[in-house]
Structure formats: C-alpha cells, structure tokens
PDB file of C-alpha atoms in Angstrom:
ATOM      1  CA  UNK W1026     165.048  97.253  14.767  1.00  0.00           C
ATOM      2  CA  UNK W1027     164.397  99.684  17.547  1.00  0.00           C
ATOM      3  CA  UNK W1028     163.037 102.212  15.313  1.00  0.00           C
ATOM      4  CA  UNK W1029     160.578  99.754  13.596  1.00  0.00           C
ATOM      5  CA  UNK W1030     159.278  98.779  17.095  1.00  0.00           C
ATOM      6  CA  UNK W1031     158.903 102.333  18.177  1.00  0.00           C
ATOM      7  CA  UNK W1032     156.881 103.126  14.953  1.00  0.00           C
ATOM      8  CA  UNK W1033     154.629 100.141  15.737  1.00  0.00           C
ATOM      9  CA  UNK W1034     153.864 101.382  19.234  1.00  0.00           C
ATOM     10  CA  UNK W1035     153.078 104.796  17.949  1.00  0.00           C
ATOM     11  CA  UNK W1036     150.741 103.203  15.490  1.00  0.00           C
ATOM     12  CA  UNK W1037     148.889 101.289  18.184  1.00  0.00           C
ATOM     13  CA  UNK W1038     148.458 104.537  20.210  1.00  0.00           C
ATOM     14  CA  UNK W1039     147.174 106.479  17.332  1.00  0.00           C
ATOM     15  CA  UNK W1040     144.611 104.048  15.747  1.00  0.00           C
ATOM     16  CA  UNK W1041     143.550 101.319  18.362  1.00  0.00           C
ATOM     17  CA  UNK W1042     142.525 103.719  21.096  1.00  0.00           C
ATOM     18  CA  UNK W1043     138.815 104.266  22.211  1.00  0.00           C
ATOM     19  CA  UNK W1044     137.392 107.707  21.784  1.00  0.00           C
ATOM     20  CA  UNK W1045     139.379 110.327  23.640  1.00  0.00           C
ATOM     21  CA  UNK W1046     137.292 112.167  26.077  1.00  0.00           C
ATOM     22  CA  UNK W1047     138.517 115.655  25.465  1.00  0.00           C
ATOM     23  CA  UNK W1048     135.406 117.516  24.331  1.00  0.00           C
ATOM     24  CA  UNK W1049     136.333 117.440  20.611  1.00  0.00           C
ATOM     25  CA  UNK W1050     133.884 115.080  18.966  1.00  0.00           C
ATOM     26  CA  UNK W1051     135.278 113.527  15.678  1.00  0.00           C
ATOM     27  CA  UNK W1052     132.807 110.732  14.973  1.00  0.00           C
ATOM     28  CA  UNK W1053     134.718 109.261  12.031  1.00  0.00           C
ATOM     29  CA  UNK W1054     138.186 109.160  13.739  1.00  0.00           C
ATOM     30  CA  UNK W1055     136.880 108.073  17.151  1.00  0.00           C
ATOM     31  CA  UNK W1056     134.340 105.363  15.993  1.00  0.00           C
ATOM     32  CA  UNK W1057     131.339 107.051  17.189  1.00  0.00           C
ATOM     33  CA  UNK W1058     127.856 105.873  15.996  1.00  0.00           C
ATOM     34  CA  UNK W1059     125.261 108.500  15.264  1.00  0.00           C
ATOM     35  CA  UNK W1060     122.143 108.204  17.441  1.00  0.00           C
ATOM     36  CA  UNK W1061     120.166 111.168  16.018  1.00  0.00           C
ATOM     37  CA  UNK W1062     120.740 114.654  14.712  1.00  0.00           C
ATOM     38  CA  UNK W1063     118.692 117.660  13.785  1.00  0.00           C
ATOM     39  CA  UNK W1064     120.653 120.318  11.846  1.00  0.00           C
ATOM     40  CA  UNK W1065     117.753 122.629  11.693  1.00  0.00           C
ATOM     41  CA  UNK W1066     118.077 125.645  13.995  1.00  0.00           C
ATOM     42  CA  UNK W1067     115.612 126.189  16.707  1.00  0.00           C
ATOM     43  CA  UNK W1068     114.533 129.660  18.248  1.00  0.00           C
ATOM     44  CA  UNK W1069     116.602 128.674  21.378  1.00  0.00           C
ATOM     45  CA  UNK W1070     119.913 130.128  20.507  1.00  0.00           C
ATOM     46  CA  UNK W1071     121.576 128.846  23.676  1.00  0.00           C
ATOM     47  CA  UNK W1072     119.854 125.509  23.887  1.00  0.00           C
ATOM     48  CA  UNK W1073     120.047 123.816  20.445  1.00  0.00           C
ATOM     49  CA  UNK W1074     121.111 120.249  20.054  1.00  0.00           C
ATOM     50  CA  UNK W1075     122.829 119.290  16.841  1.00  0.00           C
ATOM     51  CA  UNK W1076     123.763 115.562  17.269  1.00  0.00           C
ATOM     52  CA  UNK W1077     123.883 112.684  19.727  1.00  0.00           C
ATOM     53  CA  UNK W1078     126.529 109.728  19.459  1.00  0.00           C
ATOM     54  CA  UNK W1079     127.757 106.687  21.359  1.00  0.00           C
ATOM     55  CA  UNK W1080     130.740 104.277  21.075  1.00  0.00           C
ATOM     56  CA  UNK W1081     131.487 101.063  22.981  1.00  0.00           C
ATOM     57  CA  UNK W1082     135.054 100.198  23.620  1.00  0.00           C
ATOM     58  CA  UNK W1083     137.353  98.821  26.335  1.00  0.00           C
ATOM     59  CA  UNK W1084     134.193  97.723  28.335  1.00  0.00           C
ATOM     60  CA  UNK W1085     133.044 101.291  28.533  1.00  0.00           C
ATOM     61  CA  UNK W1086     130.260 103.307  27.117  1.00  0.00           C
ATOM     62  CA  UNK W1087     131.182 106.734  25.434  1.00  0.00           C
ATOM     63  CA  UNK W1088     128.407 109.262  24.900  1.00  0.00           C
ATOM     64  CA  UNK W1089     128.821 112.589  23.110  1.00  0.00           C
ATOM     65  CA  UNK W1090     126.507 115.496  22.084  1.00  0.00           C
ATOM     66  CA  UNK W1091     127.213 118.423  19.881  1.00  0.00           C
ATOM     67  CA  UNK W1092     125.284 121.675  19.689  1.00  0.00           C
ATOM     68  CA  UNK W1093     124.675 124.504  17.296  1.00  0.00           C
ATOM     69  CA  UNK W1094     124.491 126.995  20.260  1.00  0.00           C
ATOM     70  CA  UNK W1095     125.153 130.718  19.192  1.00  0.00           C
ATOM     71  CA  UNK W1096     124.520 132.078  22.769  1.00  0.00           C
ATOM     72  CA  UNK W1097     125.600 131.253  26.305  1.00  0.00           C
ATOM     73  CA  UNK W1098     122.573 130.309  28.337  1.00  0.00           C
ATOM     74  CA  UNK W1099     122.208 128.669  31.696  1.00  0.00           C
ATOM     75  CA  UNK W1100     120.775 125.314  30.976  1.00  0.00           C
ATOM     76  CA  UNK W1101     120.857 121.619  32.036  1.00  0.00           C
ATOM     77  CA  UNK W1102     122.153 118.958  29.636  1.00  0.00           C
ATOM     78  CA  UNK W1103     120.552 115.558  30.303  1.00  0.00           C
ATOM     79  CA  UNK W1104     121.201 112.059  29.104  1.00  0.00           C
ATOM     80  CA  UNK W1105     118.841 109.178  30.314  1.00  0.00           C
ATOM     81  CA  UNK W1106     119.521 105.433  30.120  1.00  0.00           C
ATOM     82  CA  UNK W1107     117.068 102.572  30.445  1.00  0.00           C
ATOM     83  CA  UNK W1108     118.791  99.157  31.030  1.00  0.00           C
ATOM     84  CA  UNK W1109     116.165  96.922  32.710  1.00  0.00           C
ATOM     85  CA  UNK W1110     112.578  96.554  33.619  1.00  0.00           C
ATOM     86  CA  UNK W1111     111.292  99.197  36.090  1.00  0.00           C
ATOM     87  CA  UNK W1112     112.915 102.546  36.766  1.00  0.00           C
ATOM     88  CA  UNK W1113     111.853 106.182  36.880  1.00  0.00           C
ATOM     89  CA  UNK W1114     108.588 106.976  35.021  1.00  0.00           C
ATOM     90  CA  UNK W1115     107.539 110.207  36.788  1.00  0.00           C
ATOM     91  CA  UNK W1116     104.266 111.450  37.837  1.00  0.00           C
ATOM     92  CA  UNK W1117     102.951 114.670  36.004  1.00  0.00           C
ATOM     93  CA  UNK W1118     102.524 117.594  38.344  1.00  0.00           C
ATOM     94  CA  UNK W1119     103.819 115.527  41.272  1.00  0.00           C
ATOM     95  CA  UNK W1120     107.101 113.494  40.782  1.00  0.00           C
ATOM     96  CA  UNK W1121     109.884 115.007  38.641  1.00  0.00           C
ATOM     97  CA  UNK W1122     113.317 113.447  37.895  1.00  0.00           C
ATOM     98  CA  UNK W1123     116.599 113.415  39.879  1.00  0.00           C
ATOM     99  CA  UNK W1124     117.146 117.142  39.138  1.00  0.00           C
ATOM    100  CA  UNK W1125     113.610 118.195  39.583  1.00  0.00           C
ATOM    101  CA  UNK W1126     112.855 118.380  35.840  1.00  0.00           C
ATOM    102  CA  UNK W1127     109.424 117.567  34.468  1.00  0.00           C
ATOM    103  CA  UNK W1128     109.626 114.400  32.558  1.00  0.00           C
ATOM    104  CA  UNK W1129     107.098 111.541  32.202  1.00  0.00           C
ATOM    105  CA  UNK W1130     108.065 108.290  30.564  1.00  0.00           C
ATOM    106  CA  UNK W1131     104.903 106.085  30.149  1.00  0.00           C
ATOM    107  CA  UNK W1132     106.410 103.620  27.717  1.00  0.00           C
ATOM    108  CA  UNK W1133     110.034 103.199  29.021  1.00  0.00           C
ATOM    109  CA  UNK W1134     111.499 103.856  32.376  1.00  0.00           C
ATOM    110  CA  UNK W1135     115.136 105.145  32.677  1.00  0.00           C
ATOM    111  CA  UNK W1136     117.264 103.642  35.384  1.00  0.00           C
ATOM    112  CA  UNK W1137     120.031 106.277  35.015  1.00  0.00           C
ATOM    113  CA  UNK W1138     120.497 109.950  34.502  1.00  0.00           C
ATOM    114  CA  UNK W1139     123.597 111.985  33.650  1.00  0.00           C
ATOM    115  CA  UNK W1140     123.162 115.723  34.224  1.00  0.00           C
ATOM    116  CA  UNK W1141     125.443 118.724  33.516  1.00  0.00           C
ATOM    117  CA  UNK W1142     124.571 122.383  34.427  1.00  0.00           C
ATOM    118  CA  UNK W1143     126.144 124.985  32.052  1.00  0.00           C
ATOM    119  CA  UNK W1144     126.533 128.410  33.691  1.00  0.00           C
ATOM    120  CA  UNK W1145     125.947 131.214  31.399  1.00  0.00           C
ATOM    121  CA  UNK W1146     128.135 133.701  33.494  1.00  0.00           C
ATOM    122  CA  UNK W1147     131.054 131.415  34.026  1.00  0.00           C
ATOM    123  CA  UNK W1148     130.496 129.991  30.433  1.00  0.00           C
ATOM    124  CA  UNK W1149     131.316 126.480  31.724  1.00  0.00           C
ATOM    125  CA  UNK W1150     129.856 123.503  33.423  1.00  0.00           C
ATOM    126  CA  UNK W1151     129.658 123.987  37.056  1.00  0.00           C
ATOM    127  CA  UNK W1152     128.015 120.896  38.422  1.00  0.00           C
ATOM    128  CA  UNK W1153     127.342 117.311  37.228  1.00  0.00           C
ATOM    129  CA  UNK W1154     125.799 114.177  38.495  1.00  0.00           C
ATOM    130  CA  UNK W1155     125.562 110.560  37.472  1.00  0.00           C
ATOM    131  CA  UNK W1156     122.333 109.250  39.187  1.00  0.00           C
ATOM    132  CA  UNK W1157     120.707 105.825  39.682  1.00  0.00           C
ATOM    133  CA  UNK W1158     116.952 105.325  40.343  1.00  0.00           C
ATOM    134  CA  UNK W1159     116.391 103.349  43.556  1.00  0.00           C
ATOM    135  CA  UNK W1160     112.607 103.773  43.844  1.00  0.00           C
ATOM    136  CA  UNK W1161     110.716 104.006  47.014  1.00  0.00           C
ATOM    137  CA  UNK W1162     107.492 105.810  48.080  1.00  0.00           C
ATOM    138  CA  UNK W1163     108.991 109.013  49.359  1.00  0.00           C
ATOM    139  CA  UNK W1164     107.083 112.118  48.182  1.00  0.00           C
ATOM    140  CA  UNK W1165     110.451 113.782  47.788  1.00  0.00           C
ATOM    141  CA  UNK W1166     112.049 113.063  44.348  1.00  0.00           C
ATOM    142  CA  UNK W1167     115.544 113.277  45.662  1.00  0.00           C
ATOM    143  CA  UNK W1168     115.065 110.481  48.062  1.00  0.00           C
ATOM    144  CA  UNK W1169     114.189 108.099  45.171  1.00  0.00           C
ATOM    145  CA  UNK W1170     117.702 108.497  43.569  1.00  0.00           C
ATOM    146  CA  UNK W1171     121.264 107.615  44.508  1.00  0.00           C
ATOM    147  CA  UNK W1172     123.422 110.619  43.435  1.00  0.00           C
ATOM    148  CA  UNK W1173     126.997 110.063  42.087  1.00  0.00           C
ATOM    149  CA  UNK W1174     126.603 106.400  42.436  1.00  0.00           C
ATOM    150  CA  UNK W1175     129.562 105.526  40.079  1.00  0.00           C
ATOM    151  CA  UNK W1176     132.531 107.286  38.685  1.00  0.00           C
ATOM    152  CA  UNK W1177     132.558 108.777  35.209  1.00  0.00           C
ATOM    153  CA  UNK W1178     134.671 111.152  33.246  1.00  0.00           C
ATOM    154  CA  UNK W1179     133.581 114.096  30.906  1.00  0.00           C
ATOM    155  CA  UNK W1180     134.998 116.926  28.914  1.00  0.00           C
ATOM    156  CA  UNK W1181     133.336 119.791  27.190  1.00  0.00           C
ATOM    157  CA  UNK W1182     134.108 122.210  24.374  1.00  0.00           C
ATOM    158  CA  UNK W1183     133.305 125.771  25.368  1.00  0.00           C
ATOM    159  CA  UNK W1184     132.544 128.487  22.869  1.00  0.00           C
ATOM    160  CA  UNK W1185     132.566 131.480  25.170  1.00  0.00           C
ATOM    161  CA  UNK W1186     129.614 133.692  24.290  1.00  0.00           C
ATOM    162  CA  UNK W1187     128.619 130.978  21.837  1.00  0.00           C
ATOM    163  CA  UNK W1188     127.770 128.533  24.789  1.00  0.00           C
ATOM    164  CA  UNK W1189     128.517 124.814  25.044  1.00  0.00           C
ATOM    165  CA  UNK W1190     129.546 123.405  21.754  1.00  0.00           C
ATOM    166  CA  UNK W1191     130.214 119.659  22.648  1.00  0.00           C
ATOM    167  CA  UNK W1192     130.242 117.312  25.508  1.00  0.00           C
ATOM    168  CA  UNK W1193     131.875 113.816  25.887  1.00  0.00           C
ATOM    169  CA  UNK W1194     131.038 111.284  28.750  1.00  0.00           C
ATOM    170  CA  UNK W1195     132.591 107.894  29.546  1.00  0.00           C
ATOM    171  CA  UNK W1196     131.956 105.259  32.163  1.00  0.00           C
ATOM    172  CA  UNK W1197     132.442 101.542  32.781  1.00  0.00           C
ATOM    173  CA  UNK W1198     129.549  99.364  31.346  1.00  0.00           C
ATOM    174  CA  UNK W1199     129.814  97.399  34.676  1.00  0.00           C
ATOM    175  CA  UNK W1200     128.611 100.350  36.561  1.00  0.00           C
ATOM    176  CA  UNK W1201     125.180 100.004  34.939  1.00  0.00           C
ATOM    177  CA  UNK W1202     125.059  96.177  35.207  1.00  0.00           C
ATOM    178  CA  UNK W1203     126.659  95.214  31.809  1.00  0.00           C
ATOM    179  CA  UNK W1204     123.325  95.385  29.872  1.00  0.00           C
ATOM    180  CA  UNK W1205     122.917  93.990  26.387  1.00  0.00           C
ATOM    181  CA  UNK W1206     120.980  96.912  25.225  1.00  0.00           C
ATOM    182  CA  UNK W1207     120.285 100.486  26.408  1.00  0.00           C
ATOM    183  CA  UNK W1208     117.390 102.717  25.562  1.00  0.00           C
ATOM    184  CA  UNK W1209     118.568 106.308  25.640  1.00  0.00           C
ATOM    185  CA  UNK W1210     117.780 110.062  24.716  1.00  0.00           C
ATOM    186  CA  UNK W1211     119.562 113.338  25.292  1.00  0.00           C
ATOM    187  CA  UNK W1212     118.016 116.775  25.842  1.00  0.00           C
ATOM    188  CA  UNK W1213     118.449 120.313  27.150  1.00  0.00           C
ATOM    189  CA  UNK W1214     116.303 121.772  29.923  1.00  0.00           C
ATOM    190  CA  UNK W1215     116.176 124.835  32.053  1.00  0.00           C
ATOM    191  CA  UNK W1216     116.415 125.375  35.698  1.00  0.00           C
ATOM    192  CA  UNK W1217     114.243 123.911  38.477  1.00  0.00           C
ATOM    193  CA  UNK W1218     110.760 122.694  37.465  1.00  0.00           C
ATOM    194  CA  UNK W1219     111.551 123.044  33.854  1.00  0.00           C
ATOM    195  CA  UNK W1220     111.151 120.657  30.926  1.00  0.00           C
ATOM    196  CA  UNK W1221     112.979 119.905  27.743  1.00  0.00           C
ATOM    197  CA  UNK W1222     113.358 122.624  24.973  1.00  0.00           C
ATOM    198  CA  UNK W1223     115.351 120.240  22.680  1.00  0.00           C
ATOM    199  CA  UNK W1224     115.739 116.510  22.510  1.00  0.00           C
ATOM    200  CA  UNK W1225     117.324 113.671  20.468  1.00  0.00           C
ATOM    201  CA  UNK W1226     115.818 111.599  19.137  1.00  0.00           C
ATOM    202  CA  UNK W1227     113.238 114.109  18.395  1.00  0.00           C
ATOM    203  CA  UNK W1228     109.991 113.577  20.452  1.00  0.00           C
ATOM    204  CA  UNK W1229     106.467 114.920  19.658  1.00  0.00           C
ATOM    205  CA  UNK W1230     106.030 116.264  23.044  1.00  0.00           C
ATOM    206  CA  UNK W1231     109.018 118.635  22.843  1.00  0.00           C
ATOM    207  CA  UNK W1232     108.319 121.735  20.808  1.00  0.00           C
ATOM    208  CA  UNK W1233     111.381 123.270  19.331  1.00  0.00           C
ATOM    209  CA  UNK W1234     109.744 126.714  19.292  1.00  0.00           C
ATOM    210  CA  UNK W1235     107.680 128.722  21.897  1.00  0.00           C
ATOM    211  CA  UNK W1236     108.533 129.944  25.325  1.00  0.00           C
ATOM    212  CA  UNK W1237     105.800 127.783  27.069  1.00  0.00           C
ATOM    213  CA  UNK W1238     107.982 124.744  26.361  1.00  0.00           C
ATOM    214  CA  UNK W1239     110.245 125.614  29.236  1.00  0.00           C
ATOM    215  CA  UNK W1240     107.693 124.897  32.031  1.00  0.00           C
ATOM    216  CA  UNK W1241     105.347 122.120  30.675  1.00  0.00           C
ATOM    217  CA  UNK W1242     105.530 118.460  31.450  1.00  0.00           C
ATOM    218  CA  UNK W1243     107.014 116.445  28.671  1.00  0.00           C
ATOM    219  CA  UNK W1244     105.823 112.988  27.950  1.00  0.00           C
ATOM    220  CA  UNK W1245     108.755 111.215  26.353  1.00  0.00           C
ATOM    221  CA  UNK W1246     107.912 108.171  24.245  1.00  0.00           C
ATOM    222  CA  UNK W1247     110.789 108.279  21.770  1.00  0.00           C
ATOM    223  CA  UNK W1248     114.214 106.643  22.383  1.00  0.00           C
ATOM    224  CA  UNK W1249     117.156 105.118  20.606  1.00  0.00           C
ATOM    225  CA  UNK W1250     118.349 101.500  21.401  1.00  0.00           C
ATOM    226  CA  UNK W1251     122.067 101.167  21.854  1.00  0.00           C
ATOM    227  CA  UNK W1252     122.931  97.548  21.000  1.00  0.00           C
ATOM    228  CA  UNK W1253     125.688  96.711  23.434  1.00  0.00           C
ATOM    229  CA  UNK W1254     125.696  92.997  22.641  1.00  0.00           C
ATOM    230  CA  UNK W1255     126.136  93.689  18.752  1.00  0.00           C
ATOM    231  CA  UNK W1256     129.344  95.655  19.705  1.00  0.00           C
ATOM    232  CA  UNK W1257     130.785  93.442  22.436  1.00  0.00           C
ATOM    233  CA  UNK W1258     129.765  89.908  21.846  1.00  0.00           C
ATOM    234  CA  UNK W1259     129.285  89.176  18.281  1.00  0.00           C
ATOM    235  CA  UNK W1260     132.307  90.728  16.696  1.00  0.00           C
ATOM    236  CA  UNK W1261     135.718  88.993  16.450  1.00  0.00           C
ATOM    237  CA  UNK W1262     138.624  89.650  14.225  1.00  0.00           C
ATOM    238  CA  UNK W1263     141.753  87.513  13.663  1.00  0.00           C
ATOM    239  CA  UNK W1264     144.715  88.141  11.447  1.00  0.00           C
ATOM    240  CA  UNK W1265     145.294  86.126   8.275  1.00  0.00           C
ATOM    241  CA  UNK W1266     147.785  86.539   5.511  1.00  0.00           C
ATOM    242  CA  UNK W1267     147.017  89.761   3.670  1.00  0.00           C
ATOM    243  CA  UNK W1268     143.802  90.314   5.669  1.00  0.00           C
ATOM    244  CA  UNK W1269     141.618  89.481   8.604  1.00  0.00           C
ATOM    245  CA  UNK W1270     139.113  86.798   9.340  1.00  0.00           C
ATOM    246  CA  UNK W1271     135.941  88.639  10.667  1.00  0.00           C
ATOM    247  CA  UNK W1272     133.195  86.795  12.809  1.00  0.00           C
ATOM    248  CA  UNK W1273     130.060  88.669  13.629  1.00  0.00           C
ATOM    249  CA  UNK W1274     126.680  89.750  12.381  1.00  0.00           C
ATOM    250  CA  UNK W1275     126.292  93.198  10.959  1.00  0.00           C
ATOM    251  CA  UNK W1276     128.149  95.855   8.814  1.00  0.00           C
ATOM    252  CA  UNK W1277     131.639  96.747  10.006  1.00  0.00           C
ATOM    253  CA  UNK W1278     134.105  99.389   8.798  1.00  0.00           C
ATOM    254  CA  UNK W1279     137.688  98.080   8.545  1.00  0.00           C
ATOM    255  CA  UNK W1280     140.324 100.711   8.480  1.00  0.00           C
ATOM    256  CA  UNK W1281     144.015  99.873   7.340  1.00  0.00           C
ATOM    257  CA  UNK W1282     146.854 101.809   8.836  1.00  0.00           C
ATOM    258  CA  UNK W1283     150.654 101.771   8.372  1.00  0.00           C
ATOM    259  CA  UNK W1284     152.661 101.228  11.525  1.00  0.00           C
ATOM    260  CA  UNK W1285     153.286 104.983  11.835  1.00  0.00           C
ATOM    261  CA  UNK W1286     149.526 105.581  12.120  1.00  0.00           C
ATOM    262  CA  UNK W1287     148.559 106.679   8.452  1.00  0.00           C
ATOM    263  CA  UNK W1288     145.269 105.406   7.279  1.00  0.00           C
ATOM    264  CA  UNK W1289     145.548 104.077   3.809  1.00  0.00           C
ATOM    265  CA  UNK W1290     142.331 102.181   3.170  1.00  0.00           C
ATOM    266  CA  UNK W1291     138.759 101.932   4.392  1.00  0.00           C
ATOM    267  CA  UNK W1292     136.364  99.061   3.624  1.00  0.00           C
ATOM    268  CA  UNK W1293     132.860  98.353   4.645  1.00  0.00           C
ATOM    269  CA  UNK W1294     131.941  94.668   4.896  1.00  0.00           C
ATOM    270  CA  UNK W1295     128.699  93.017   5.851  1.00  0.00           C
ATOM    271  CA  UNK W1296     129.066  89.657   7.641  1.00  0.00           C
ATOM    272  CA  UNK W1297     126.591  87.108   8.867  1.00  0.00           C
ATOM    273  CA  UNK W1298     128.753  84.433  10.280  1.00  0.00           C
ATOM    274  CA  UNK W1299     132.413  84.458   9.161  1.00  0.00           C
ATOM    275  CA  UNK W1300     134.264  85.973   6.245  1.00  0.00           C
ATOM    276  CA  UNK W1301     138.059  86.316   5.249  1.00  0.00           C
ATOM    277  CA  UNK W1302     138.661  89.814   4.102  1.00  0.00           C
ATOM    278  CA  UNK W1303     141.989  90.528   2.239  1.00  0.00           C
ATOM    279  CA  UNK W1304     143.590  93.622   1.111  1.00  0.00           C
ATOM    280  CA  UNK W1305     145.752  94.537  -1.947  1.00  0.00           C
ATOM    281  CA  UNK W1306     148.671  95.985   0.022  1.00  0.00           C
ATOM    282  CA  UNK W1307     152.430  96.276  -0.556  1.00  0.00           C
ATOM    283  CA  UNK W1308     154.602  93.791   1.572  1.00  0.00           C
ATOM    284  CA  UNK W1309     154.848  94.856   5.028  1.00  0.00           C
ATOM    285  CA  UNK W1310     153.304  95.131   8.479  1.00  0.00           C
ATOM    286  CA  UNK W1311     149.957  96.892   8.858  1.00  0.00           C
ATOM    287  CA  UNK W1312     147.251  97.438  11.610  1.00  0.00           C
ATOM    288  CA  UNK W1313     143.603  96.702  10.841  1.00  0.00           C
ATOM    289  CA  UNK W1314     141.004  98.453  12.961  1.00  0.00           C
ATOM    290  CA  UNK W1315     137.288  98.254  13.142  1.00  0.00           C
ATOM    291  CA  UNK W1316     136.260 101.859  13.022  1.00  0.00           C
ATOM    292  CA  UNK W1317     133.191 101.718  15.218  1.00  0.00           C
ATOM    293  CA  UNK W1318     134.381  99.237  17.933  1.00  0.00           C
ATOM    294  CA  UNK W1319     138.028 100.047  18.203  1.00  0.00           C
ATOM    295  CA  UNK W1320     139.097  96.472  17.919  1.00  0.00           C
ATOM    296  CA  UNK W1321     142.424  96.094  16.044  1.00  0.00           C
ATOM    297  CA  UNK W1322     144.917  93.518  14.814  1.00  0.00           C
ATOM    298  CA  UNK W1323     148.313  93.499  13.173  1.00  0.00           C
ATOM    299  CA  UNK W1324     148.574  91.759   9.845  1.00  0.00           C
ATOM    300  CA  UNK W1325     151.348  90.826   7.470  1.00  0.00           C
ATOM    301  CA  UNK W1326     151.125  91.452   3.659  1.00  0.00           C
ATOM    302  CA  UNK W1327     153.300  89.615   1.235  1.00  0.00           C
TER     303      UNK W1327
END
C-alpha cells in the first residue's frame, strides 16, 4: 500500500504542476498556448524572435518567448500588458516607455512592462524590471512608472555565442489586478532611445530588415488578447466512473496518465455547457489533466 501511494504522489508531481520556470520551454508538456510565431529568419542574427506563449495556472500568469538567435547581441527583451482603460501610450519624439524605448500605442495603452537586458559580453541577462505605469505630467519618463512594483520569477536558456534561446516569466495574477483579459505583445529592442527590431504578434510598423529600424519610433497597433476568464472561471472538471464531467465553454485537451506519470491518452473535447467524457481504460486508478490549464483529477476505471 505504501508503494501505491508513493506512485500516486509522484504522478501528481509529474503531471499536475504548472509550467516549470527553468528556461526550457516545452509547450505541449507544460500547457502553454501559442500567442504568435514567426519561423522566418530575419537579418538580425542576435535579435530574432521565434515564438511567444502564455499559460495560466495556480492563479499565476506564465509567459515565454523562444528565439532563433545565432549570435550574442546586447539587446532588450520586452513584454507589455494592457489590463484596463488608460495606461502608457507614448508621445513620439517626446515620451518613451519605462526603459526609454521608442514606442507609441495609439489604439491600446499598456499598464505593465517586463524588461530584460541581455549582455552580449557576459552572454546572460544582467538586469530586469517589472514596471507599472502610474501616469502623471512629469516630462521625465521614469517618473511616470513604478519600477519593480511586484515580485516575479524568470529563467533563461543561454546559448553562449548563439545568444538568448528562451525566456520564461511568471507572476501572480493578483499583482496586476486579476484581470479577465490581457492585451499583450513581446519584442526585442536595442539600447537607450531604440525601438523594436522584432515583435510578436507581428506589427506593420516593425520592419524585420534594415538598420534604420533600431532608432525610429514604432507605432504598435497589433496585440494578442489573453483570455484569463476563459482559463480560470469557465472550466471545471469532476471525476465520474471511467472519466470526467467537464463544465466550460471552449476546446480542452484532456490527457490521461497512469499513477507513475506515463501519459497514455490525449483527447480534444469541445464543450458548451457540460459534457461527460469517458475513456476506454483498463481497471485501475488514473489521473486526468487538462493540458492547457493544468487542472487535474483522479479517476477510477472499472
């Protein structure tokens, strides 16, 4: 009996956890949702985004980016989040963002910025901030932001002379007011008074080729909406004999694991209300996990 319960605990640890913030981005295993990607290489060997992901679990927001960098350049990695009316819009040629980068948001106004500086010589991140826009009328951009207003964790995957390969970030949703949806984008910029040279989702103001792109003002109109409510409020899963009862609205990925953590089945289900989902399993105890949200329940098969 002791051995059985040990296996059950191992299974929970293996398959019911949220994404692990370790710099190794595995979208399928960690339940990340793809925001945007661009597998086409640019002419910026050390500033080339590949994909942007997010996940919501344990009342936290997880964000991840991967690159296809082939060189180590000193650049800034930024992620902006818009959760409510108002926020930073920028004033071209006058008011840059919290790190002095040249961004103008005429159609949406980010409230929060995550920034990371990757040092080309040290080949690692050497500074980082999580900043909240507080407004005001100061002509100094840094006086309009509260720097490092909340705690967050991050981890990166470094490729030496190949530059940053991946970055993962996580923080409590309560730190940004528990929003029901979030507008977001991720980008790479240069040093002071620079602008984006790559961005996801792609935006027409950011050219992926040409040296002049480093120093212009970028007018960002494109964003992706992260639907927090869809992930946290609508979904519910309860065990039934040989399966689970799913309540929610949307498409969910149900993964079935043995108690020692081996995935044996994956099924996509679309629900608008409530549905009973059963599996053809050998008699025993199993764990069912929703792949994107991380919610899990033990079930008994007979």
